[in-house]
């Protein structure tokens, strides 16, 4: 549950960072989606700042899967860690 909640909330500071760094709200999602392409280093800043539906869908899927996996990992590991 923690991974899902964290996954739902993390796009908010990412979008805020995108705006505060003088890019767009789509910039963080496009960076994430660009990591899974063969030509990750070849995109221009203008391309990364624009909205691309297929990139957005890719970023949503990647973010969702990673959030659930991290939530499962922490859910399995944390109960076994002793608090000191």
Coordinates of C-alpha atoms in Angstrom, one line a residue:
X1 CA 0.0 0.0 0.0
X2 CA 2.9 2.3 0.8
X3 CA 4.4 1.9 -2.6
X4 CA 1.1 2.6 -4.3
X5 CA 0.5 5.8 -2.2
X6 CA 4.1 6.9 -2.7
X7 CA 3.7 6.2 -6.4
X8 CA 0.6 8.3 -6.6
X9 CA 2.2 11.2 -4.7
X10 CA 5.7 11.4 -6.3
X11 CA 4.6 12.9 -9.6
X12 CA 3.5 16.0 -7.8
X13 CA 7.1 17.1 -6.7
X14 CA 8.4 15.9 -10.0
X15 CA 6.0 18.1 -12.0
X16 CA 6.8 21.0 -9.6
X17 CA 10.5 20.5 -10.2
X18 CA 9.8 20.5 -14.0
X19 CA 8.2 23.9 -13.7
X20 CA 10.7 25.4 -11.3
X21 CA 13.6 24.3 -13.5
X22 CA 12.1 26.3 -16.3
X23 CA 10.9 23.3 -18.3
X24 CA 7.4 21.9 -18.4
X25 CA 5.3 19.6 -16.3
X26 CA 5.9 16.9 -19.0
X27 CA 9.7 17.1 -18.7
X28 CA 10.1 14.5 -15.8
X29 CA 7.7 12.0 -17.4
X30 CA 9.4 12.4 -20.8
X31 CA 12.8 11.9 -19.1
X32 CA 11.6 8.7 -17.6
X33 CA 10.1 7.4 -20.8
X34 CA 13.2 8.4 -22.8
X35 CA 15.3 6.1 -20.7
X36 CA 13.8 3.0 -22.3
X37 CA 14.4 4.1 -25.9
X38 CA 17.5 3.3 -28.0
X39 CA 18.1 6.9 -28.6
X40 CA 17.8 8.3 -25.1
X41 CA 20.6 10.8 -25.4
X42 CA 19.5 12.2 -28.7
X43 CA 16.3 14.0 -27.7
X44 CA 16.4 17.8 -27.7
X45 CA 15.1 19.8 -24.7
X46 CA 12.2 21.0 -26.8
X47 CA 11.1 17.4 -27.5
X48 CA 11.4 16.5 -23.8
X49 CA 9.3 19.6 -22.8
X50 CA 6.4 18.8 -25.1
X51 CA 3.5 16.4 -24.5
X52 CA 3.7 13.0 -26.2
X53 CA 0.8 10.6 -25.4
X54 CA 2.9 7.5 -26.1
X55 CA 5.8 8.7 -23.9
X56 CA 3.3 9.7 -21.1
X57 CA 1.8 6.2 -21.2
X58 CA 5.2 4.6 -21.1
X59 CA 6.2 6.7 -18.1
X60 CA 2.9 5.9 -16.3
X61 CA 3.5 2.2 -16.8
X62 CA 7.1 2.4 -15.7
X63 CA 6.3 4.5 -12.7
X64 CA 3.4 2.3 -11.7
X65 CA 5.4 -1.0 -11.9
X66 CA 8.4 0.5 -10.1
X67 CA 6.2 1.9 -7.3
X68 CA 4.5 -1.4 -6.7
X69 CA 7.8 -3.3 -6.8
X70 CA 9.4 -0.9 -4.3
X71 CA 6.4 -1.1 -2.1
X72 CA 6.5 -4.9 -2.2
X73 CA 10.2 -4.9 -1.5
X74 CA 9.9 -2.6 1.5
X75 CA 6.9 -4.5 2.7
X76 CA 8.9 -7.8 2.7
X77 CA 12.1 -6.4 4.1
X78 CA 11.1 -3.9 6.8
X79 CA 9.3 -6.3 9.1
X80 CA 12.5 -8.4 9.2
X81 CA 14.7 -5.4 10.1
X82 CA 15.3 -4.9 13.8
X83 CA 14.7 -1.5 15.2
X84 CA 17.7 -0.4 17.4

